[in-house]
Coordinates of C-alpha atoms in Angstrom, one line a residue:
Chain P
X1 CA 0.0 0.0 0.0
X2 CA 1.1 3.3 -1.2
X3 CA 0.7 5.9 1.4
X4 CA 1.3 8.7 -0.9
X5 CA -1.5 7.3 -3.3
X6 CA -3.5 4.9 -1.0
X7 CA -4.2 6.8 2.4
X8 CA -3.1 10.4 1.9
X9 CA -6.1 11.5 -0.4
X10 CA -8.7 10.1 2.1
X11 CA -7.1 12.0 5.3
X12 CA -8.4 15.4 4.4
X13 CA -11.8 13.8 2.9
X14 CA -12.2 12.0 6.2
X15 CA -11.9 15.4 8.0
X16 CA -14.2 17.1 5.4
X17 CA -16.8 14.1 6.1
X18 CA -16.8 14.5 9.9
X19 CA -17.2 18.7 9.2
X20 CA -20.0 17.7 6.6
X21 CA -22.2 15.8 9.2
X22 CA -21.3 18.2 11.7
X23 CA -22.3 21.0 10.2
X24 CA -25.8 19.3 9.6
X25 CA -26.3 20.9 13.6
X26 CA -27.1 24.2 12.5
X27 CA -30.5 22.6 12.0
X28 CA -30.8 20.5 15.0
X29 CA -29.6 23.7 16.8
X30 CA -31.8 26.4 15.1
X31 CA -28.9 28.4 13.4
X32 CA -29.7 31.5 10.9
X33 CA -31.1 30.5 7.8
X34 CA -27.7 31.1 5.8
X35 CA -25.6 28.8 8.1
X36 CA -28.2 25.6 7.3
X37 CA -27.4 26.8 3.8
X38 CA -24.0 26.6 4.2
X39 CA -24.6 23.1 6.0
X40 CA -26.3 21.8 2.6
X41 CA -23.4 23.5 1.0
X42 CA -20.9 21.2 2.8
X43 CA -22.6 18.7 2.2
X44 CA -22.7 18.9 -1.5
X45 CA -19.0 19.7 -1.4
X46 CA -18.0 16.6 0.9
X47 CA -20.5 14.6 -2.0
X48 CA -18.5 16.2 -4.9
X49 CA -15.2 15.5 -3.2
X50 CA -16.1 11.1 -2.7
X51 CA -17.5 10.9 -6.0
X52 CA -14.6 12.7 -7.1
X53 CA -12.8 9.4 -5.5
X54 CA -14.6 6.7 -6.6
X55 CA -14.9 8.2 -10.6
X56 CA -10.9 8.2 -10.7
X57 CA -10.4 5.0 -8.4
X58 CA -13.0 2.6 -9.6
X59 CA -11.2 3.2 -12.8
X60 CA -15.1 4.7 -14.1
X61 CA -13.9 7.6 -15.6
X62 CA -10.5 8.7 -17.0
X63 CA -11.0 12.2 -15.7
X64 CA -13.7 13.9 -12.9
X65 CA -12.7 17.2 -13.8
X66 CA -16.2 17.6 -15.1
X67 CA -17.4 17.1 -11.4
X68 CA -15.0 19.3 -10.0
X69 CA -15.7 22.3 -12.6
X70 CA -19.2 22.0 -11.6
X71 CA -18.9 22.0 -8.0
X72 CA -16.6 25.0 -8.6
X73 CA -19.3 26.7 -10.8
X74 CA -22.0 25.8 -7.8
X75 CA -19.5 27.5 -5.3
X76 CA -18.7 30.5 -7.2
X77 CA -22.1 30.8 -7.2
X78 CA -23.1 29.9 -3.6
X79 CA -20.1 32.0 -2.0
X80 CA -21.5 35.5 -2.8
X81 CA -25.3 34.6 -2.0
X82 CA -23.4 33.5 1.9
X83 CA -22.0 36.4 2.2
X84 CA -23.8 38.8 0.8
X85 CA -26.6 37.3 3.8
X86 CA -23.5 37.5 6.9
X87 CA -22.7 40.8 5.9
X88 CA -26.1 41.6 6.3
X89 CA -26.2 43.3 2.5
X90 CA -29.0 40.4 1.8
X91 CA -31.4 43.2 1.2
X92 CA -29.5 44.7 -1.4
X93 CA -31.7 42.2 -3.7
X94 CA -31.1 43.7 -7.0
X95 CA -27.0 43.9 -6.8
X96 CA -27.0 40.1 -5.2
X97 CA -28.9 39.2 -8.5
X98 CA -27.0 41.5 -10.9
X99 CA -23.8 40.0 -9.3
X100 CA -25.4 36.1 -9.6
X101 CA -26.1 36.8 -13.2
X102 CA -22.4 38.2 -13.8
X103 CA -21.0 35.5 -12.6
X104 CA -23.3 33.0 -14.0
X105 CA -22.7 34.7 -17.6
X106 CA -18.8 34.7 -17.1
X107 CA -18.8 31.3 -15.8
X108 CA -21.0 30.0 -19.2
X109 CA -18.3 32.3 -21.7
X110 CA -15.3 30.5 -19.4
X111 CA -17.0 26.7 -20.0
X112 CA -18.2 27.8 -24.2
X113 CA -15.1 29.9 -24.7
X114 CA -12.1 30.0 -22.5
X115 CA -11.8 26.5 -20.6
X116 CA -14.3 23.5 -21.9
X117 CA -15.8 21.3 -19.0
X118 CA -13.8 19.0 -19.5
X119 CA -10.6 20.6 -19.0
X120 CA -10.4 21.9 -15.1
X121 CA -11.4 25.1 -15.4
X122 CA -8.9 26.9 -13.2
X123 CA -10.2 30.6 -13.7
X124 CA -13.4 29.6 -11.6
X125 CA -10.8 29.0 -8.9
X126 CA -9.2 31.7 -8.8
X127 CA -12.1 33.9 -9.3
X128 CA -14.0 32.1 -6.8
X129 CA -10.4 32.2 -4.4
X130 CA -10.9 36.2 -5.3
X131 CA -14.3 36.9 -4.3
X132 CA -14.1 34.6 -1.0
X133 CA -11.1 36.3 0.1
X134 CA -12.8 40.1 -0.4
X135 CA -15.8 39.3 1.0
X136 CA -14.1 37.4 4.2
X137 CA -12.0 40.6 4.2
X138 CA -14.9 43.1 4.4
X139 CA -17.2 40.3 7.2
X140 CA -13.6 40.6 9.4
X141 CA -13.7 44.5 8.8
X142 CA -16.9 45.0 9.7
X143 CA -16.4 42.8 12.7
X144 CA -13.7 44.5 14.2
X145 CA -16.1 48.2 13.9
X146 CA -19.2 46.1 15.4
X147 CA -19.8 47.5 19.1
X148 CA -22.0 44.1 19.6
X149 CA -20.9 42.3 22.5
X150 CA -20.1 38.7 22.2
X151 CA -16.8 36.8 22.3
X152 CA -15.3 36.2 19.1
X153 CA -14.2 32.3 19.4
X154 CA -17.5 31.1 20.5
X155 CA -19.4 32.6 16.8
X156 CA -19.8 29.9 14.4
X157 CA -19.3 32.9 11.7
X158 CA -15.9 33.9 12.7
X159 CA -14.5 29.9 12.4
X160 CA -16.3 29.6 9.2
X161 CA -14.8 32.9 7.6
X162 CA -11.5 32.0 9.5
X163 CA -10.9 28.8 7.7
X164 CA -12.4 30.0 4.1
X165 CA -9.8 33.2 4.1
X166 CA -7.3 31.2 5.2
X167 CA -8.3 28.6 2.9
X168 CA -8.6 30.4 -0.4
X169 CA -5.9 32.7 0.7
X170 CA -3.5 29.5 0.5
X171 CA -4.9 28.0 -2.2
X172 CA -6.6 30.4 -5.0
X173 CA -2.7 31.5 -6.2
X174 CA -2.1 28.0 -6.9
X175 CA -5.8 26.3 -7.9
X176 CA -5.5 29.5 -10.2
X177 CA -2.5 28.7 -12.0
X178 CA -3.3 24.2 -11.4
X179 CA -2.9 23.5 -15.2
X180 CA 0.0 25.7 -16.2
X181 CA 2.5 24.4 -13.3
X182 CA 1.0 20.8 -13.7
X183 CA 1.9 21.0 -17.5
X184 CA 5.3 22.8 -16.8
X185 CA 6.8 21.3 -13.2
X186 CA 4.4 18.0 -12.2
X187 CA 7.0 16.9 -9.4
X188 CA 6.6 20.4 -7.6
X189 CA 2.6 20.7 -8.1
X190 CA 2.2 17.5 -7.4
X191 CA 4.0 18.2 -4.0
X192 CA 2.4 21.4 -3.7
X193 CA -1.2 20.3 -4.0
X194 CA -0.5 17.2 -0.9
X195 CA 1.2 20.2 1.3
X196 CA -0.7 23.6 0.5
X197 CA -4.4 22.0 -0.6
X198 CA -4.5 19.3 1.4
X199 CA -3.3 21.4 4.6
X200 CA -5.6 23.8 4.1
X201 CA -8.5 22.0 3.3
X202 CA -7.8 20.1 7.0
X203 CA -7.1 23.5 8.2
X204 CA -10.8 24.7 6.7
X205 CA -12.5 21.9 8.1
X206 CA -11.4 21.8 11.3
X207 CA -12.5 25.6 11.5
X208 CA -16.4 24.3 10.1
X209 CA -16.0 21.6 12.8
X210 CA -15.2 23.9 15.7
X211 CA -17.6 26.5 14.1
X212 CA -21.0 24.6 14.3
X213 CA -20.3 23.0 17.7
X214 CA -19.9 26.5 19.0
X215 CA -22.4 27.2 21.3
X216 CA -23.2 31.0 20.7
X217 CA -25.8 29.3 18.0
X218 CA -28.0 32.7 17.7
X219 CA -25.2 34.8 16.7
X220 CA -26.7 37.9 14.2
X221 CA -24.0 39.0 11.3
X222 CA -21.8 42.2 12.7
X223 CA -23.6 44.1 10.5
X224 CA -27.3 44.0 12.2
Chain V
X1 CA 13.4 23.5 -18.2
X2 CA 14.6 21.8 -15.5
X3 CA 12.1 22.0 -12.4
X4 CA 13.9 23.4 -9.8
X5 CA 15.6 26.5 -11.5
X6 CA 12.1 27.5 -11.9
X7 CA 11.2 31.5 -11.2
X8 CA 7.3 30.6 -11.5
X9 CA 7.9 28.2 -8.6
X10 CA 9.0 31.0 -6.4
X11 CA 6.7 33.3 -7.8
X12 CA 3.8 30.6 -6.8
X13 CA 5.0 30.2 -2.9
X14 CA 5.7 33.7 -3.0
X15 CA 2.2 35.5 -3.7
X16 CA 0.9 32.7 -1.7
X17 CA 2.9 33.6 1.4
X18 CA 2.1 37.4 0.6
X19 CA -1.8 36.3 0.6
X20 CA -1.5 34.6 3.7
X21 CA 0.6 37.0 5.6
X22 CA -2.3 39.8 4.7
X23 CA -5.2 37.5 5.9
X24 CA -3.2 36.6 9.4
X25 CA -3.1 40.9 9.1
X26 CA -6.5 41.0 9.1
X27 CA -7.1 38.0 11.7
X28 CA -4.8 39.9 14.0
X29 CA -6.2 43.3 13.3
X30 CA -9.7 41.4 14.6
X31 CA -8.2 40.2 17.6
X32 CA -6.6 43.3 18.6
X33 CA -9.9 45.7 17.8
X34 CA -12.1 42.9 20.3
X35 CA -9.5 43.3 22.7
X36 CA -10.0 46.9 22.2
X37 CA -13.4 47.1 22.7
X38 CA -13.1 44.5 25.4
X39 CA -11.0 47.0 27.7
X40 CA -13.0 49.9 26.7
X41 CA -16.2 48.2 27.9
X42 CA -14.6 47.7 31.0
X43 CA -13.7 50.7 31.7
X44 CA -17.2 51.8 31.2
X45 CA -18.6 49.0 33.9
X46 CA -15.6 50.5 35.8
X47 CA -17.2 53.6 35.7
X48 CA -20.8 53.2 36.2
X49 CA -19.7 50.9 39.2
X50 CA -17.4 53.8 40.5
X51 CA -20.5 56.4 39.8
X52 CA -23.3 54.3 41.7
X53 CA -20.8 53.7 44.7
X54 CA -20.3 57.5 45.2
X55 CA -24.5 57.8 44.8
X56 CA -24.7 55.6 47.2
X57 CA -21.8 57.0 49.6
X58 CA -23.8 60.5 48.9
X59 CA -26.6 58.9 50.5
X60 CA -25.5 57.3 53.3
X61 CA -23.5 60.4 54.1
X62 CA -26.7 62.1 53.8
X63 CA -28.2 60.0 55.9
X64 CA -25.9 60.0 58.8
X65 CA -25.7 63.9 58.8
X66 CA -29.3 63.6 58.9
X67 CA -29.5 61.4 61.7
X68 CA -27.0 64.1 63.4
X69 CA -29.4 66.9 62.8
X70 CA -32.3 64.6 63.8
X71 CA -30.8 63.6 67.3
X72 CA -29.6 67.8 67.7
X73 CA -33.3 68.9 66.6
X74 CA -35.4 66.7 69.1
X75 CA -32.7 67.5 71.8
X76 CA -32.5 71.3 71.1
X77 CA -35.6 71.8 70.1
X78 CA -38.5 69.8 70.1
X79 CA -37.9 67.8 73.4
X80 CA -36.9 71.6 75.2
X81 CA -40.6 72.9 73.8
X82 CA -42.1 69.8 75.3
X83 CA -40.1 70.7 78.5
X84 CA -41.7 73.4 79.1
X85 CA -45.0 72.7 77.9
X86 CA -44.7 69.6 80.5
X87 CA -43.8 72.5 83.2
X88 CA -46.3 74.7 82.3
X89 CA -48.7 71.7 82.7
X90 CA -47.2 70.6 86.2
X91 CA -47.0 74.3 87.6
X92 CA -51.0 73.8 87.7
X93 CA -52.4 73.9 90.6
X94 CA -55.6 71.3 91.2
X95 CA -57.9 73.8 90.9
X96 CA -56.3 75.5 88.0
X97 CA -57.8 73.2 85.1
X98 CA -60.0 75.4 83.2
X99 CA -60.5 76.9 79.9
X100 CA -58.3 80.1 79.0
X101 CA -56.5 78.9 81.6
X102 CA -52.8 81.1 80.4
X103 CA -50.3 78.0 81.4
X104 CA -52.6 75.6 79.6
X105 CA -52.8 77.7 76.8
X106 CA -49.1 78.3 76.5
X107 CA -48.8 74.8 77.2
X108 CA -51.1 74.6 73.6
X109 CA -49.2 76.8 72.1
X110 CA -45.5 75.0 73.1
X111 CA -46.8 71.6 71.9
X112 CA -48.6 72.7 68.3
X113 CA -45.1 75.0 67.9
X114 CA -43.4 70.9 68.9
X115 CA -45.5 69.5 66.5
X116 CA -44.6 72.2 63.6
X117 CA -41.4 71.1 64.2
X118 CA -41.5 68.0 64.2
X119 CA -43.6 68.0 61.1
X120 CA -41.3 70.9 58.9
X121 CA -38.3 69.0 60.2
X122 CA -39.1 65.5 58.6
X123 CA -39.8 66.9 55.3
X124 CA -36.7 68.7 55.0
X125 CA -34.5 65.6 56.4
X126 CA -36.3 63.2 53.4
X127 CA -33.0 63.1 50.6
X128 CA -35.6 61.8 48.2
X129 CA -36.8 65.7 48.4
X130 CA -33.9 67.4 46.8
X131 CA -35.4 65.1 43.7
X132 CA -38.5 65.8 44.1
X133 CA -38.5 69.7 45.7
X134 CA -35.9 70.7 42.5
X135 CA -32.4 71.7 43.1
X136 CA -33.1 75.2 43.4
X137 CA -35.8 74.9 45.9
X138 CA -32.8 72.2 47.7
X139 CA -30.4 74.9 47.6
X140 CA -32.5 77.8 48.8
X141 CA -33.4 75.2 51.8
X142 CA -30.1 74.6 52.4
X143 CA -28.9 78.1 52.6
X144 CA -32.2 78.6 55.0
X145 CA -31.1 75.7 57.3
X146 CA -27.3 77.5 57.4
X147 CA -29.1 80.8 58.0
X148 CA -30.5 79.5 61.2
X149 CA -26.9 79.7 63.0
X150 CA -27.5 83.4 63.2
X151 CA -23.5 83.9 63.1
X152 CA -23.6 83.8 59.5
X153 CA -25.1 86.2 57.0
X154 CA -26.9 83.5 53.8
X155 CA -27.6 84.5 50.4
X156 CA -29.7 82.8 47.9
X157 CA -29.9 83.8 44.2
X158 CA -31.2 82.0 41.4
X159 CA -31.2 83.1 37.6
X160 CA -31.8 81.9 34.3
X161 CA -35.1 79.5 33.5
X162 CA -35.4 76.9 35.6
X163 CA -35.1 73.1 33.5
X164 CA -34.8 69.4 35.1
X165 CA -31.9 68.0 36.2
X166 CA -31.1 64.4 36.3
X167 CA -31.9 62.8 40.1
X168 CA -28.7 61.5 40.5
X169 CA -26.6 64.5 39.4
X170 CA -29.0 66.6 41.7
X171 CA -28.2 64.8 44.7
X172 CA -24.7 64.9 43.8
X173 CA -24.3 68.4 42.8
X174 CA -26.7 69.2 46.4
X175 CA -24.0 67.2 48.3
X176 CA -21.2 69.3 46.5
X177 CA -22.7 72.5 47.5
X178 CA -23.1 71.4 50.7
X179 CA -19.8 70.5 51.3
X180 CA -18.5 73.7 49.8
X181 CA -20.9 75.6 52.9
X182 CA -19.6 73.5 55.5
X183 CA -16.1 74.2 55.0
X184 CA -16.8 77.3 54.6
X185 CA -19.1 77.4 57.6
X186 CA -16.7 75.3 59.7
X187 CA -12.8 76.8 58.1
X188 CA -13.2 79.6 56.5
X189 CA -13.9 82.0 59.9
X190 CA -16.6 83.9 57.4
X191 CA -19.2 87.0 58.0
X192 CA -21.3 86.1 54.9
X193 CA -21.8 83.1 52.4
X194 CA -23.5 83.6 49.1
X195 CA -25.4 80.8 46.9
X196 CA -25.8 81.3 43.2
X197 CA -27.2 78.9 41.2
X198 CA -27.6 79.9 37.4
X199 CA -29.6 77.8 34.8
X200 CA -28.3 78.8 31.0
X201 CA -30.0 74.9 29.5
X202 CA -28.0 72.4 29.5
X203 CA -25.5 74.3 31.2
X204 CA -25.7 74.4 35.1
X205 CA -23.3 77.3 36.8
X206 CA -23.6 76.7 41.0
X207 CA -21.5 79.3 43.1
X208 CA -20.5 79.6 46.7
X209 CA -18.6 82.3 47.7
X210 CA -17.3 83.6 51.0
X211 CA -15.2 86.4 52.8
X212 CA -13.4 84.6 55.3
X213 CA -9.9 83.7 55.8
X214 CA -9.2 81.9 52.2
X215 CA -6.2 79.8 51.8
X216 CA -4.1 79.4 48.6
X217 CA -5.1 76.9 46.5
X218 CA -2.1 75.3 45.7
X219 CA -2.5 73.4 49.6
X220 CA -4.6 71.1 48.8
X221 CA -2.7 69.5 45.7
X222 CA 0.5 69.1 47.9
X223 CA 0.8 65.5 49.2
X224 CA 1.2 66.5 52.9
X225 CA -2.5 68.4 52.5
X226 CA -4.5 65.5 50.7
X227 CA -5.9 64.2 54.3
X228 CA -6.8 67.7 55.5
X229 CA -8.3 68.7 52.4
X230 CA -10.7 65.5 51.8
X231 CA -13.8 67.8 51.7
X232 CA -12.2 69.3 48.8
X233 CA -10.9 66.5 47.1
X234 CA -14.2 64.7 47.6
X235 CA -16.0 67.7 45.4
X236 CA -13.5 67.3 42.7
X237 CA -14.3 63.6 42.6
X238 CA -17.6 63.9 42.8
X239 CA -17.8 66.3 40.1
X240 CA -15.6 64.0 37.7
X241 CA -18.8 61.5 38.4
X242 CA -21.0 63.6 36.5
X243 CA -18.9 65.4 34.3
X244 CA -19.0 68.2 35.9
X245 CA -15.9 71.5 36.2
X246 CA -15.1 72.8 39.5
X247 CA -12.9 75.8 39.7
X248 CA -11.7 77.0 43.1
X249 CA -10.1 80.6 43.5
X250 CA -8.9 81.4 47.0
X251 CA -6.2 83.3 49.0
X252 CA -4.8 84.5 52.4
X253 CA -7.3 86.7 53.3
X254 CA -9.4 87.2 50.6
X255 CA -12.2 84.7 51.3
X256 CA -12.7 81.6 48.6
X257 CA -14.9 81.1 45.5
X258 CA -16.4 77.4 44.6
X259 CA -17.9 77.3 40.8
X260 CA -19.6 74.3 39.7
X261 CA -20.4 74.0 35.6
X262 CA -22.4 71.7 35.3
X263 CA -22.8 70.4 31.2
X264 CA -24.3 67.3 31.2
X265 CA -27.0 67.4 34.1
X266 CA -30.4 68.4 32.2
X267 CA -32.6 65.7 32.7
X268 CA -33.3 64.2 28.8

């Protein structure tokens, strides 16, 4: 058994299993509307992610970057709508769907034009990486001006946001560029991709872990 | 190319370790705002706990001055009217008991001026009155009570429309006036004490002024004088309670002058 090959792969899908089922407590626990989204969320993404497996293992498929590309497109898709509710500018209907259609038009050009289905569409990544990171950005700002009294490690939020900036901050530089250093230098991404995207997806899930078995289940966005 | 001479390589772990250092920035930039906020709302608590300690030192200090009046009021007064009222009554003789009798009616007259006394003297000793008489009524009260001694010439004067001032900063701002007349009463070896009390909303101007002995102000901010001059340094904190300015002008021989501003007293 190849550790590299055989065991590797499944650690940080173990951990992203474990924060997909616990993150199915924001409903036992009555958490805002956008955090049982983000539940359903994980749990599509933890469902991507074994299918993923099992397409490339089972020997079904000779590539799943189909799957991935649409999982991408879903979360490029689902990230704004999340935070445009935590940062409380959910009201702000028309810009949330004048963004959504944006992105939804760029991501259909990038599939017809730029980067097929087929082929892993790496400038969802990295536009995705881009609009995580912003939007975590202005969530963190606006929680450092909120006068709301609550401690910071016990909101389910700040773990969330923690591990996505972190996350995409790690990751989006190098998801971006995935094909052009695989193509050019496959020993280094190769490397890369176990140390930098497997790290930080453990990192990420740990924070979704310890975010939905906080206990401050009622917290309202900094914003509100 | 060979893979380890490459520049994109660097350029990769590079912008990523740029991305990350900004979002442990902002993480930390979090962190230190909470902590922030997290030692200014203490302060605050600090604060309020501080200002309902003094409210509450106010009262009980007003409460044990008025137990001292109380206990020199029946002595002096009211138990020496019954006194003779009782004597009156015992200096009759048996057959003595009549109407328009002169000892009994004296004897009337000492008990309903025992019972006025009794009666005006529990109103005024009530601290939930300075609330509920206003603080210029208080004041004028005060400087009635003082004017009582008989050594002392007491002036009142009140300007500017009257508005109302929040309960707590009235019973501290009564209690810092009355300090100021008792030291002056009891130090300042005066002839005459004058009260001003000036509304100009929301601005509150209280002024006690006397022409006794004075003493230069620079005492009471030397170490060695601290203890002596409590009564003074208990006005200043006081005032800093309620946000209040005192100014104090004194010298050998040239009496003192207490100003209280008031800014942030007017009742919302």
């Amino acid at each position: 058994m190849n550790f590299n090959r055989d065991i590797l792969p499944f650690i940080p899908l173990a951990v992203l299993f474990i924060a997909a089922v616990v993150s199915l407590r924001s409903f036992k626990n009555n958490f805002p509307y956008y955090l049982k989204a983000f539940s359903v969320y994980w749990c599509f993404v933890f469902l991507v992610d074994v299918t993923g497996h099992i397409l490339i293992r089972a020997n079904i498929t000779n590539s799943n970057h189909w799957l991935y590309n649409t999982g991408q497109m879903i979360t490029a898709l689902f990230m704004p709508w999340f935070y445009f509710q935590v940062i409380g500018a959910g009201k702000h209907k028309l810009l949330l769907n004048g963004l959504l259609l944006v992105i939804s038009l760029a991501l259909l050009a990038n599939t017809l034009f730029l980067q097929t289905l087929l082929k892993l569409q790496t400038n969802t990544f990295a536009f995705t990486g881009f609009i995580v990171v912003s939007l975590a950005a202005v969530y963190f700002w606006q929680l450092s001006r909120s006068e709301e009294n609550f401690v910071l490690i016990r909101d389910p939020l700040f773990w969330i946001n923690l591990g996505l900036l972190f996350y995409y901050a790690a990751t989006a530089p190098f998801l971006g560029m995935l094909n052009y250093v695989y193509n050019h230098y496959p020993k280094f991404t190769g490397l890369y991709f176990k140390i930098v995207a497997y790290g930080f997806s453990i990192f990420l899930n740990l924070c979704i872990i310890i975010g939905f078995l906080c206990r401050n289940s009622h917290q309202k966005s900094p914003s509100s | 190319m060979p893979e380890q001479s490459s520049e994109v390589t660097i350029i990769l772990i590079s912008a990523t370790a740029v991305v990350l250092f900004l979002a442990s920035l902002i993480i930390l930039s979090v962190f230190i705002s909470q902590k922030r906020k997290f030692r200014h709302r203490q302060q605050m608590d600090n604060l309020k706990n501080q200002f309902e300690k003094e409210i509450l030192k106010t009262q009980l200090e007003i409460q044990t001055e008025t137990f001292e009046s109380v206990s020199k009021e029946l002595h002096d007064n009211v138990s020496n009217t019954i006194s003779l009222a009782m004597l009156n009554l015992n200096l009759l003789q048996p057959g003595e008991i009549l109407p328009n009798n002169k000892k009994i009616e004296e004897a009337k007259q000492l008990m309903l001026e025992a019972k006025n006394s009794v009666k005006d003297f529990s109103w005024h000793i009530n601290p939930a009155n300075i609330s509920k008489s206003g603080l210029g009524k208080s004041l004028e009260e005060l400087a009635a009570k003082f004017k009582n001694l008989n050594t002392i010439r007491f002036g009142f004067q009140q300007s500017g429309n009257e508005f109302p001032v929040i309960p707590a900063h009235q019973l501290i701002i009564y209690r810092i006036v009355q300090e100021a007349v008792s030291n002056a009463v009891k130090h300042a070896s005066c002839r005459e004490i004058t009260m001003g009390l000036d509304y100009d909303f929301p601005s509150l101007t209280i002024c006690v002024k006397d022409n006794g002995k004075g003493f230069e102000t620079g005492e009471f901010t030397t170490q060695g004088q601290t203890q002596k001059k409590a009564g003074i340094r208990n006005m200043l904190s006081r005032a800093k309670m309620i946000e209040a300015a005192i100014k104090i002008e004194s010298s050998h021989g040239k009496g003192t002058v207490i100003t209280l501003y008031c800014t942030r007293s007017a009742a919302p």
